[in-house]
Amino acid sequence: MKLRNGYIMPVLLMLLGALMGFGLLYMRNDYNINIIYTGLIIECLFIVVCSIVVFTRMGDKFLVLFSFMLISIGMLMICRLDIERGLKQIVWVGIGFVAFFGAYLVYYFIDIWEDYWYLYVGLSVILFVLTLTIGRTVNGSKNWIGIGSFAFQPSEIIKILYIMFLSCHYSGAWTKPIKEKITPSIMTAIVTYLFIGFLVLQRDWGTILVLFSIYIFMIYVYEKNPLFLAVNVGAALVVAFLGYKFMHHIQLRVTAWLNPWEHIEDIGYQVTQSLFAISAGGYFGKGLGNGTPYHIPEVHTDFIFSAICEEMGVFVGAAVVLLFFLLAYRCFKIALKATNPYNKSVGLGVTLMFSLQCFIIIGGVIKFIPLTGITLPFVSYGGSSMVVSFISLGIMQAISAREERGERSE
Amino acid sequence: MTLYSILATIFSYIFTFIIYLFILLIIRLIYTDIRNMNGKVMYVEEEEVPEEAEWDARAVLVTVRTEESDYFGLKKGYRIGEGPITVGRGEDCDIQVKNKYLSIEHFQIWFEDGVWYLKDLGSRNGTYHNDIKIRKITPLSEGDEITFGGLTFIFQPEYGVME
């Protein structure tokens, strides 16, 4: 078949690029054989997953390609920064693949997602309360739950639950008001502001931005009453203004965004270092391992994009943005083609989540918008982010598979 | 400059090249995909045209060409008579498609009293008429899409449809 032959070529290119990169890192780290193993394991995983997706006809074949290219770039950078973290990240990628197939199978074979909005809210609230009571504080945000040596970010899981909750209403599955006055529209608004309240208590500004933007876009797409949108946008502006006026934290962010050069010693340090790194790289970069990315704080998670720009060049940075663009385009297409309204809505939500996260963090590190700490899906170091990105991808894959195979019998 | 830093610099150029080639190839694949999605014009092999006197009514089931339709070896189109024409996975079907998402007898098309009809034969994955799952006998008109198990036919009557 013609298309399948065309599919091999990009896969080979991706594997070749990753292999060369890991070979280079092998030289750099005193011929540490672990790096070669890391590279080979990840390439084998890619081949296995690509084959499974293509040969079992799991729907759209391009989603995995984009995410694997992004993971290759991210893994190269993380291994170059810190080989210990690279080895840990491999484990997370492996768990991510399991989560990917798990989410795919669960979402594909279970069809009752649209009936349990209260379950999603309940689970999210439990996670929020757990975070606030037994959570750990990392970098000023109390958004980690630790069980022994294992820690995860509940806010990542809440994003998916929130999308599934919103879809219950906007797909038209949940129309019954709770009391006489509280229609589902108002209830979704209440839940949204409740979640935002919890997140303010955790000081997790990045997640607030993502959740609220998803909400606004969902209203924009689905809500027939323009007044509702206007009220919500108005409320957002008021909250943002009040936050800026009274929250020291947010004031600092905005100041650091407007003029980081004046505050280069303290609050502007992150952004200026990130900008220095990007400009130092030039178009083609200094070469993997030739740069000095350690000046940037949090370089392996939030600021990984700056490190990529420094060592691999602005062109590769632009390619990362392009890959996200293509990923979002594919997800949009899946959402457009979906016939089941709930799948359509979830598809839109996941698309929004990927694209907004990419926009917020890349916009933040290049000083386009105020910086809020959030992970770049598939690229940043971090277990919860990787697993949740893969779960979202699995859901998209299931939606597209249902379309391609025709909806299953009821 | 050490050997390593020279290699790393060369690598950064090669890697940029690889990643853009990757994106280019994928965009080309996606482009093919979109073209197949929109290009619903198909050609029927002309030599299959039977004598007009043979049938009272005639129609063409035009295949919407996708990767899947190629994979299952669907023809560009199927000329059908007044039927009933059965489509499915089984040996006895008039149009046999060996797709495991099809039932043995999936759906049926026939011509009766000047109207073409479509009926689902109790298939597991259902038959869709213009993206709506059919539950009873449905009359067909020109340009209707019949979707089953991920494959789509466009219904083109040649004559025999009452307006």
Coordinates of C-alpha atoms in Angstrom, one line a residue:
Chain A
M1 CA 0.0 0.0 0.0
K2 CA 1.3 3.4 -1.0
L3 CA 0.7 5.3 2.1
R4 CA 2.2 2.7 4.4
N5 CA 5.5 2.9 2.4
G6 CA 5.4 6.7 2.8
Y7 CA 5.0 6.2 6.5
I8 CA 8.3 4.2 7.0
M9 CA 10.5 7.1 5.9
P10 CA 9.6 9.6 8.6
V11 CA 9.9 6.9 11.2
L12 CA 13.4 6.0 10.0
L13 CA 14.4 9.7 10.0
M14 CA 13.2 10.1 13.6
L15 CA 15.1 7.0 14.7
L16 CA 18.3 8.1 12.8
G17 CA 18.2 11.6 14.5
A18 CA 17.8 10.1 17.9
L19 CA 20.5 7.5 17.4
M20 CA 23.0 10.1 16.2
G21 CA 22.1 12.3 19.2
F22 CA 22.6 9.5 21.7
G23 CA 25.9 8.5 20.0
L24 CA 27.1 12.0 20.5
L25 CA 26.1 12.0 24.2
Y26 CA 27.9 8.7 24.6
M27 CA 31.1 10.4 23.5
R28 CA 30.5 13.3 25.7
N29 CA 29.8 11.4 28.9
D30 CA 33.2 9.5 28.9
Y31 CA 31.7 6.6 26.9
N32 CA 29.1 5.7 29.5
I33 CA 27.4 2.7 28.0
N34 CA 24.2 3.5 29.8
I35 CA 23.5 6.2 27.3
I36 CA 23.6 3.8 24.4
Y37 CA 21.2 1.6 26.3
T38 CA 18.9 4.5 27.0
G39 CA 18.9 5.4 23.3
L40 CA 18.3 1.8 22.1
I41 CA 15.5 1.2 24.6
I42 CA 13.7 4.3 23.5
E43 CA 14.1 3.5 19.8
C44 CA 12.8 -0.1 20.4
L45 CA 9.8 1.3 22.3
F46 CA 9.1 3.7 19.4
I47 CA 9.3 0.9 16.8
V48 CA 7.0 -1.4 18.9
V49 CA 4.4 1.3 19.5
C50 CA 4.4 2.6 15.9
S51 CA 4.0 -1.0 14.6
I52 CA 1.1 -1.7 17.0
V53 CA -0.7 1.5 16.0
V54 CA -0.3 0.9 12.3
F55 CA -1.0 -2.8 12.2
T56 CA -3.9 -3.0 14.6
R57 CA -5.4 0.0 12.9
M58 CA -5.7 2.1 16.0
G59 CA -7.0 5.2 14.2
D60 CA -4.8 8.1 13.4
K61 CA -1.2 7.2 12.7
F62 CA 0.3 10.6 12.8
L63 CA -0.3 11.5 16.5
V64 CA 2.3 9.0 17.7
L65 CA 4.8 10.2 15.2
F66 CA 4.6 13.8 16.4
S67 CA 4.7 12.9 20.0
F68 CA 7.7 10.5 19.4
M69 CA 9.7 13.2 17.7
L70 CA 9.0 15.6 20.6
I71 CA 10.0 12.9 23.1
S72 CA 13.2 12.3 21.1
I73 CA 14.1 16.0 21.3
G74 CA 13.2 16.2 24.9
M75 CA 15.1 13.0 25.9
L76 CA 18.2 14.1 24.1
M77 CA 18.1 17.4 26.0
I78 CA 17.4 15.8 29.4
C79 CA 20.1 13.2 29.0
R80 CA 22.5 15.9 28.0
L81 CA 21.6 18.0 31.0
D82 CA 21.6 15.2 33.6
I83 CA 22.0 11.5 32.7
E84 CA 20.4 10.4 36.0
R85 CA 17.2 12.3 35.1
G86 CA 17.4 10.9 31.6
L87 CA 17.3 7.3 33.0
K88 CA 14.4 8.2 35.2
Q89 CA 12.6 9.8 32.3
I90 CA 12.9 6.6 30.3
V91 CA 11.0 4.8 33.0
W92 CA 8.3 7.4 32.8
V93 CA 8.1 7.1 29.0
G94 CA 7.7 3.4 29.4
I95 CA 4.9 3.9 32.0
G96 CA 3.5 6.5 29.6
F97 CA 3.2 3.9 26.8
V98 CA 1.4 1.5 29.1
A99 CA -0.9 4.4 30.1
F100 CA -1.4 5.2 26.4
F101 CA -2.6 1.7 25.5
G102 CA -4.6 1.5 28.8
A103 CA -6.4 4.7 28.1
Y104 CA -7.0 3.7 24.5
L105 CA -8.5 0.3 25.4
V106 CA -10.6 1.7 28.3
Y107 CA -11.9 4.7 26.3
Y108 CA -12.5 2.5 23.2
F109 CA -14.5 -0.2 24.9
I110 CA -16.3 1.7 27.6
D111 CA -19.1 3.9 26.4
I112 CA -20.7 5.4 29.5
W113 CA -18.4 8.4 30.1
E114 CA -21.0 11.0 29.6
D115 CA -23.2 10.0 32.5
Y116 CA -20.9 10.6 35.4
W117 CA -20.2 14.3 35.7
Y118 CA -20.5 14.2 39.5
L119 CA -17.8 11.4 39.6
Y120 CA -15.3 13.6 37.8
V121 CA -16.0 16.6 40.1
G122 CA -15.9 14.4 43.2
L123 CA -12.5 12.8 42.2
S124 CA -11.0 16.2 41.4
V125 CA -12.2 17.7 44.7
I126 CA -10.7 14.7 46.6
L127 CA -7.4 15.2 44.8
F128 CA -7.5 18.9 45.6
V129 CA -8.2 18.3 49.2
L130 CA -5.5 15.7 49.4
T131 CA -3.0 18.1 47.8
L132 CA -3.9 20.8 50.3
T133 CA -3.6 18.6 53.3
I134 CA -0.7 16.2 52.6
G135 CA 0.8 18.0 49.6
R136 CA 4.4 19.0 49.3
T137 CA 5.5 22.5 48.4
V138 CA 8.0 22.7 45.5
N139 CA 9.1 26.2 44.2
G140 CA 6.3 28.0 46.0
S141 CA 3.5 25.9 44.6
K142 CA 1.9 23.3 46.8
N143 CA 1.0 20.9 44.0
W144 CA 2.7 17.6 44.7
I145 CA 1.4 14.5 46.5
G146 CA 4.1 12.1 47.7
I147 CA 3.7 8.5 48.6
G148 CA 7.0 7.3 49.8
S149 CA 9.6 8.2 47.2
F150 CA 7.0 8.4 44.5
A151 CA 5.5 11.8 43.9
F152 CA 3.0 13.1 41.4
Q153 CA 1.1 16.2 40.5
P154 CA -2.7 15.8 40.9
S155 CA -3.3 19.0 38.9
E156 CA -2.2 17.1 35.7
I157 CA -4.9 14.4 36.3
I158 CA -7.4 17.1 37.2
K159 CA -7.0 18.6 33.7
I160 CA -8.3 15.4 32.1
L161 CA -11.1 15.0 34.6
Y162 CA -12.1 18.6 34.1
I163 CA -12.2 18.1 30.3
M164 CA -14.4 15.0 30.7
F165 CA -16.6 16.9 33.1
L166 CA -17.1 19.9 30.7
S167 CA -17.8 17.5 27.9
C168 CA -20.7 15.9 29.9
H169 CA -22.5 19.2 29.7
Y170 CA -21.4 20.5 26.3
S171 CA -22.1 17.3 24.5
G172 CA -25.7 17.6 25.5
A173 CA -25.7 14.4 27.6
W174 CA -26.4 16.2 30.9
T175 CA -29.3 18.6 30.6
K176 CA -31.2 18.0 33.8
P177 CA -30.9 20.9 36.3
I178 CA -29.9 20.0 39.8
K179 CA -32.4 22.2 41.6
E180 CA -34.9 24.4 39.8
K181 CA -32.5 27.2 39.1
I182 CA -29.1 25.6 38.8
T183 CA -28.9 24.6 35.1
P184 CA -25.9 22.6 34.0
S185 CA -24.4 25.8 32.4
I186 CA -24.4 27.5 35.8
M187 CA -23.2 24.3 37.5
T188 CA -20.1 24.1 35.2
A189 CA -19.3 27.7 35.9
I190 CA -19.6 27.1 39.7
V191 CA -17.3 24.0 39.4
T192 CA -14.8 25.9 37.3
Y193 CA -14.6 28.7 39.8
L194 CA -14.4 26.2 42.6
F195 CA -11.4 24.5 40.9
I196 CA -9.8 27.8 40.3
G197 CA -10.3 28.7 44.0
F198 CA -8.5 25.4 45.0
L199 CA -5.7 26.2 42.6
V200 CA -5.2 29.7 43.9
L201 CA -4.8 28.1 47.4
Q202 CA -2.1 25.9 45.8
R203 CA -0.5 28.9 44.0
D204 CA -0.5 26.9 40.8
W205 CA -1.0 29.7 38.3
G206 CA -0.1 27.7 35.2
T207 CA -2.8 25.2 35.7
I208 CA -5.3 28.0 36.4
L209 CA -4.5 29.6 33.1
V210 CA -4.8 26.2 31.3
L211 CA -8.1 25.2 32.9
F212 CA -9.7 28.6 32.6
S213 CA -8.6 29.0 28.9
I214 CA -10.1 25.6 28.1
Y215 CA -13.3 26.7 29.8
I216 CA -13.5 30.0 27.9
F217 CA -12.8 28.3 24.5
M218 CA -15.4 25.6 25.3
I219 CA -18.0 28.3 26.0
Y220 CA -17.0 30.1 22.9
V221 CA -17.5 27.0 20.8
Y222 CA -20.6 25.6 22.5
E223 CA -22.6 28.2 24.4
K224 CA -25.4 29.7 22.4
N225 CA -26.0 32.6 24.7
P226 CA -23.3 35.3 24.0
L227 CA -24.1 37.0 27.4
F228 CA -22.8 33.9 29.2
L229 CA -19.4 34.2 27.4
A230 CA -19.3 37.9 28.1
V231 CA -20.0 37.4 31.8
N232 CA -17.3 34.8 32.1
V233 CA -14.7 36.9 30.2
G234 CA -15.7 39.9 32.4
A235 CA -15.3 37.8 35.5
A236 CA -11.9 36.6 34.3
L237 CA -10.8 40.2 33.7
V238 CA -12.0 41.3 37.2
V239 CA -10.3 38.3 38.9
A240 CA -7.1 38.9 36.9
F241 CA -7.2 42.6 37.9
L242 CA -7.8 41.9 41.6
G243 CA -5.1 39.2 41.5
Y244 CA -2.7 41.7 40.0
K245 CA -3.7 44.4 42.6
F246 CA -3.5 42.2 45.7
M247 CA -1.4 39.2 45.0
H248 CA 2.3 39.9 45.4
H249 CA 3.1 36.8 43.5
I250 CA 1.3 37.9 40.3
Q251 CA 2.7 41.4 40.5
L252 CA 6.2 40.0 40.5
R253 CA 5.5 37.9 37.4
V254 CA 4.1 40.9 35.5
T255 CA 7.0 43.1 36.5
A256 CA 9.4 40.4 35.4
W257 CA 7.7 40.2 32.1
L258 CA 7.4 43.9 31.4
N259 CA 11.0 44.7 32.1
P260 CA 13.2 41.8 33.2
W261 CA 16.4 43.7 32.5
E262 CA 15.8 46.1 35.5
H263 CA 15.4 43.1 37.8
I264 CA 18.1 40.9 36.3
E265 CA 19.5 40.1 39.8
D266 CA 16.3 38.6 41.2
I267 CA 12.9 38.2 39.7
G268 CA 13.9 38.8 36.1
Y269 CA 16.8 36.3 36.4
Q270 CA 14.9 33.4 34.9
V271 CA 13.5 35.2 31.8
T272 CA 16.8 37.0 31.0
Q273 CA 18.8 33.8 31.3
S274 CA 16.3 32.1 29.0
L275 CA 16.6 35.0 26.5
F276 CA 20.4 34.9 26.7
A277 CA 20.4 31.2 26.0
I278 CA 18.1 31.5 23.0
S279 CA 20.2 34.3 21.5
A280 CA 23.4 32.4 22.1
G281 CA 22.2 29.5 20.1
G282 CA 21.6 31.3 16.9
Y283 CA 19.9 29.6 14.0
F284 CA 21.6 26.3 14.1
G285 CA 22.7 26.1 17.8
K286 CA 26.0 25.6 19.5
G287 CA 25.8 21.9 19.2
L288 CA 24.6 19.4 21.7
G289 CA 26.8 19.7 24.8
N290 CA 28.6 22.8 23.7
G291 CA 26.3 25.3 25.4
T292 CA 26.0 26.4 29.0
P293 CA 22.3 25.8 29.8
Y294 CA 23.0 25.3 33.5
H295 CA 22.6 29.1 34.1
I296 CA 18.9 28.8 33.4
P297 CA 16.9 27.7 36.5
E298 CA 14.5 24.8 36.1
V299 CA 16.1 24.1 32.7
H300 CA 15.0 20.5 32.6
T301 CA 11.3 21.2 33.1
D302 CA 9.8 24.6 32.4
F303 CA 12.8 26.1 30.5
I304 CA 13.7 23.1 28.4
F305 CA 12.6 25.1 25.3
S306 CA 15.4 27.6 25.9
A307 CA 18.0 24.9 26.3
I308 CA 16.8 23.3 23.0
C309 CA 17.1 26.7 21.3
E310 CA 20.6 27.2 22.7
E311 CA 22.1 23.8 21.8
M312 CA 20.0 22.8 18.8
G313 CA 19.2 26.2 17.4
V314 CA 16.2 28.4 16.8
F315 CA 15.3 26.3 13.8
V316 CA 14.8 23.2 15.9
G317 CA 12.9 25.4 18.4
A318 CA 10.6 26.5 15.6
A319 CA 10.3 22.8 14.5
V320 CA 9.1 22.0 18.0
V321 CA 6.4 24.6 17.7
L322 CA 5.6 23.3 14.2
L323 CA 5.3 19.8 15.6
F324 CA 2.8 21.0 18.3
F325 CA 1.0 22.9 15.5
L326 CA 0.7 19.7 13.5
L327 CA -0.4 17.7 16.6
A328 CA -3.1 20.2 17.3
Y329 CA -4.2 20.2 13.7
R330 CA -4.5 16.4 13.7
C331 CA -6.4 16.5 17.0
F332 CA -8.8 19.2 15.6
K333 CA -9.4 17.0 12.6
I334 CA -10.2 14.0 14.7
A335 CA -12.6 16.2 16.8
L336 CA -14.3 17.5 13.7
K337 CA -14.8 14.1 12.2
A338 CA -16.1 12.5 15.4
T339 CA -19.8 11.7 15.1
N340 CA -20.4 11.0 18.8
P341 CA -21.0 14.4 20.5
Y342 CA -19.2 13.4 23.7
N343 CA -16.1 12.3 21.8
K344 CA -16.2 15.5 19.8
S345 CA -16.2 17.6 22.9
V346 CA -13.5 15.6 24.7
G347 CA -11.4 15.8 21.5
L348 CA -11.7 19.5 21.4
G349 CA -10.8 19.7 25.1
V350 CA -7.7 17.6 24.7
T351 CA -6.6 19.6 21.6
L352 CA -7.1 22.8 23.6
M353 CA -5.1 21.4 26.5
F354 CA -2.1 20.5 24.3
S355 CA -2.0 23.7 22.3
L356 CA -2.6 26.0 25.3
Q357 CA 0.1 24.3 27.4
C358 CA 2.5 24.7 24.5
F359 CA 1.5 28.3 24.0
I360 CA 1.7 29.3 27.7
I361 CA 5.1 27.9 28.4
I362 CA 6.8 28.7 25.1
G363 CA 5.3 32.2 25.2
G364 CA 6.5 32.5 28.8
V365 CA 10.2 31.5 28.1
I366 CA 10.5 33.8 25.1
K367 CA 8.9 36.7 27.1
F368 CA 5.8 36.9 24.9
I369 CA 3.4 36.5 27.8
P370 CA 4.1 36.6 31.6
L371 CA 5.9 33.4 32.7
T372 CA 3.9 30.7 34.5
G373 CA 5.5 27.5 35.3
I374 CA 4.0 24.6 33.4
T375 CA 5.4 21.7 31.6
L376 CA 5.8 21.4 27.8
P377 CA 3.9 18.2 27.0
F378 CA 6.1 15.3 25.9
V379 CA 9.3 17.4 26.0
S380 CA 9.8 18.4 29.7
Y381 CA 11.2 16.2 32.3
G382 CA 8.4 15.0 34.7
G383 CA 6.5 11.8 35.3
S384 CA 3.0 13.1 35.8
S385 CA 3.1 15.3 32.8
M386 CA 4.4 12.6 30.5
V387 CA 1.9 10.0 31.7
V388 CA -1.1 12.4 31.5
S389 CA 0.0 13.6 28.0
F390 CA 0.1 9.9 26.9
I391 CA -3.4 9.3 28.5
S392 CA -4.7 12.2 26.5
L393 CA -3.1 10.9 23.4
G394 CA -4.6 7.5 24.0
I395 CA -8.1 9.1 24.3
M396 CA -7.6 10.9 21.0
Q397 CA -6.4 7.7 19.4
A398 CA -9.5 5.9 20.6
I399 CA -11.8 8.6 19.3
S400 CA -10.2 8.4 15.9
A401 CA -10.2 4.6 15.9
R402 CA -13.9 4.6 16.6
E403 CA -14.5 6.9 13.6
E404 CA -12.3 5.0 11.2
R405 CA -13.9 1.7 12.1
G406 CA -17.4 3.0 12.3
E407 CA -19.1 3.4 15.7
R408 CA -19.5 0.1 17.5
S409 CA -22.9 -1.4 18.1
E410 CA -24.9 0.0 20.9
Chain B
M1 CA 38.1 23.0 19.5
T2 CA 38.0 19.4 20.5
L3 CA 36.8 16.7 18.3
Y4 CA 33.6 16.4 20.3
S5 CA 32.6 20.0 19.8
I6 CA 33.2 19.8 16.1
L7 CA 31.1 16.7 15.9
A8 CA 28.4 18.3 18.0
T9 CA 28.3 21.4 15.7
I10 CA 28.0 19.2 12.6
F11 CA 25.3 17.2 14.3
S12 CA 23.2 20.3 15.1
Y13 CA 23.1 21.1 11.3
I14 CA 22.3 17.5 10.4
F15 CA 19.6 17.3 13.1
T16 CA 18.0 20.5 11.9
F17 CA 17.9 19.0 8.4
I18 CA 16.5 15.7 9.6
I19 CA 13.7 17.3 11.7
Y20 CA 12.6 19.5 8.8
L21 CA 12.7 16.6 6.4
F22 CA 10.6 14.7 8.9
I23 CA 8.0 17.5 9.1
L24 CA 8.0 17.9 5.3
L25 CA 7.4 14.2 4.7
I26 CA 4.6 14.1 7.3
I27 CA 2.9 17.2 5.8
R28 CA 3.0 15.4 2.4
L29 CA 1.4 12.4 3.9
I30 CA -1.3 14.5 5.5
Y31 CA -1.8 16.3 2.3
T32 CA -2.5 13.0 0.5
D33 CA -4.9 12.1 3.3
I34 CA -6.8 15.4 2.9
R35 CA -7.0 15.1 -0.8
N36 CA -8.5 11.6 -0.5
M37 CA -10.9 13.0 2.0
N38 CA -12.2 15.7 -0.3
G39 CA -11.8 14.1 -3.7
K40 CA -15.0 12.2 -3.9
V41 CA -14.9 12.0 -7.7
M42 CA -14.4 8.4 -8.8
Y43 CA -14.2 6.6 -12.1
V44 CA -16.0 3.5 -13.0
E45 CA -14.4 1.2 -15.5
E46 CA -16.4 1.7 -18.5
E47 CA -16.2 -1.8 -19.9
E48 CA -18.4 -3.0 -17.1
V49 CA -21.4 -1.2 -18.4
P50 CA -24.0 -3.9 -19.2
E51 CA -26.7 -3.7 -21.9
E52 CA -29.2 -1.1 -21.0
A53 CA -32.1 -3.4 -21.8
E54 CA -31.0 -5.8 -19.0
W55 CA -32.2 -3.7 -16.1
D56 CA -35.1 -1.5 -15.3
A57 CA -33.0 0.6 -13.1
R58 CA -29.4 1.2 -12.7
A59 CA -27.1 2.9 -10.2
V60 CA -23.5 3.2 -9.3
L61 CA -22.0 2.8 -5.9
V62 CA -19.0 5.1 -6.2
T63 CA -16.2 4.2 -3.7
V64 CA -14.8 7.1 -1.7
R65 CA -11.1 6.3 -2.0
T66 CA -9.2 6.1 1.2
E67 CA -6.3 4.1 2.4
E68 CA -8.7 1.6 3.7
S69 CA -10.7 1.2 0.6
D70 CA -7.4 0.5 -1.2
Y71 CA -6.4 -1.9 1.4
F72 CA -9.6 -4.0 1.1
G73 CA -9.3 -3.9 -2.7
L74 CA -12.5 -2.1 -3.3
K75 CA -13.2 -1.2 -7.0
K76 CA -13.5 2.4 -8.0
G77 CA -17.2 1.9 -8.3
Y78 CA -19.9 -0.8 -8.5
R79 CA -22.7 -0.7 -11.1
I80 CA -25.8 -2.3 -9.7
G81 CA -29.1 -3.3 -11.0
E82 CA -32.5 -3.2 -9.3
G83 CA -31.3 -5.8 -6.9
P84 CA -31.6 -6.6 -4.1
I85 CA -27.8 -6.2 -3.9
T86 CA -26.2 -7.4 -0.7
V87 CA -22.9 -6.0 0.7
G88 CA -21.0 -7.8 3.4
R89 CA -18.1 -10.0 4.3
G90 CA -19.7 -13.3 3.4
E91 CA -19.1 -15.3 0.2
D92 CA -22.6 -15.0 -1.0
C93 CA -22.8 -11.2 -1.1
D94 CA -23.0 -9.4 -4.4
I95 CA -20.3 -7.1 -3.2
Q96 CA -17.9 -8.9 -0.9
V97 CA -15.5 -6.8 1.2
K98 CA -13.2 -8.7 3.4
N99 CA -13.2 -6.2 6.3
K100 CA -13.5 -7.7 9.7
Y101 CA -15.7 -4.7 10.8
L102 CA -18.3 -5.8 8.4
S103 CA -21.0 -8.3 9.2
I104 CA -21.4 -11.4 6.9
E105 CA -24.4 -9.7 5.4
H106 CA -24.1 -6.0 6.2
F107 CA -26.6 -4.0 4.2
Q108 CA -28.9 -4.3 1.2
I109 CA -29.9 -1.9 -1.6
W110 CA -32.8 -2.5 -3.9
F111 CA -35.1 -0.7 -6.3
E112 CA -38.9 -0.9 -5.8
D113 CA -41.7 1.2 -7.3
G114 CA -39.4 3.9 -8.6
V115 CA -37.4 4.4 -5.4
W116 CA -34.1 3.0 -4.3
Y117 CA -34.0 1.7 -0.8
L118 CA -31.3 1.0 1.8
K119 CA -31.7 -1.5 4.6
D120 CA -29.3 -2.6 7.3
L121 CA -29.2 -6.4 7.7
G122 CA -28.8 -6.3 11.4
S123 CA -25.0 -5.7 11.2
R124 CA -22.9 -5.4 14.3
N125 CA -21.3 -2.1 13.5
G126 CA -24.2 -0.5 11.7
T127 CA -24.7 1.3 8.4
Y128 CA -24.7 5.0 8.1
H129 CA -26.8 7.0 5.7
N130 CA -25.2 10.5 5.3
D131 CA -23.4 10.0 8.7
I132 CA -26.7 9.0 10.5
K133 CA -27.1 5.5 11.7
I134 CA -30.0 3.8 10.0
R135 CA -32.5 1.9 12.0
K136 CA -35.2 1.2 9.4
I137 CA -35.5 1.0 5.6
T138 CA -34.3 4.3 4.2
P139 CA -35.0 5.7 0.7
L140 CA -31.8 6.8 -1.2
S141 CA -31.4 9.8 -3.4
E142 CA -28.6 11.0 -5.6
G143 CA -25.2 11.8 -3.9
D144 CA -26.1 10.0 -0.6
E145 CA -23.3 8.6 1.4
I146 CA -23.5 5.0 2.6
T147 CA -20.8 4.3 5.3
F148 CA -20.1 0.9 6.8
G149 CA -17.1 -0.3 8.8
G150 CA -15.0 2.8 7.9
L151 CA -15.7 2.5 4.2
T152 CA -18.0 4.8 2.2
F153 CA -20.0 4.5 -1.0
I154 CA -21.6 7.4 -2.8
F155 CA -24.9 6.5 -4.4
Q156 CA -25.3 7.7 -8.0
P157 CA -28.5 6.5 -9.7
E158 CA -28.3 6.5 -13.5
Y159 CA -32.0 6.3 -13.9
G160 CA -34.9 5.0 -11.9
V161 CA -35.3 7.7 -9.2
M162 CA -38.5 9.5 -9.0
E163 CA -38.1 13.1 -8.0

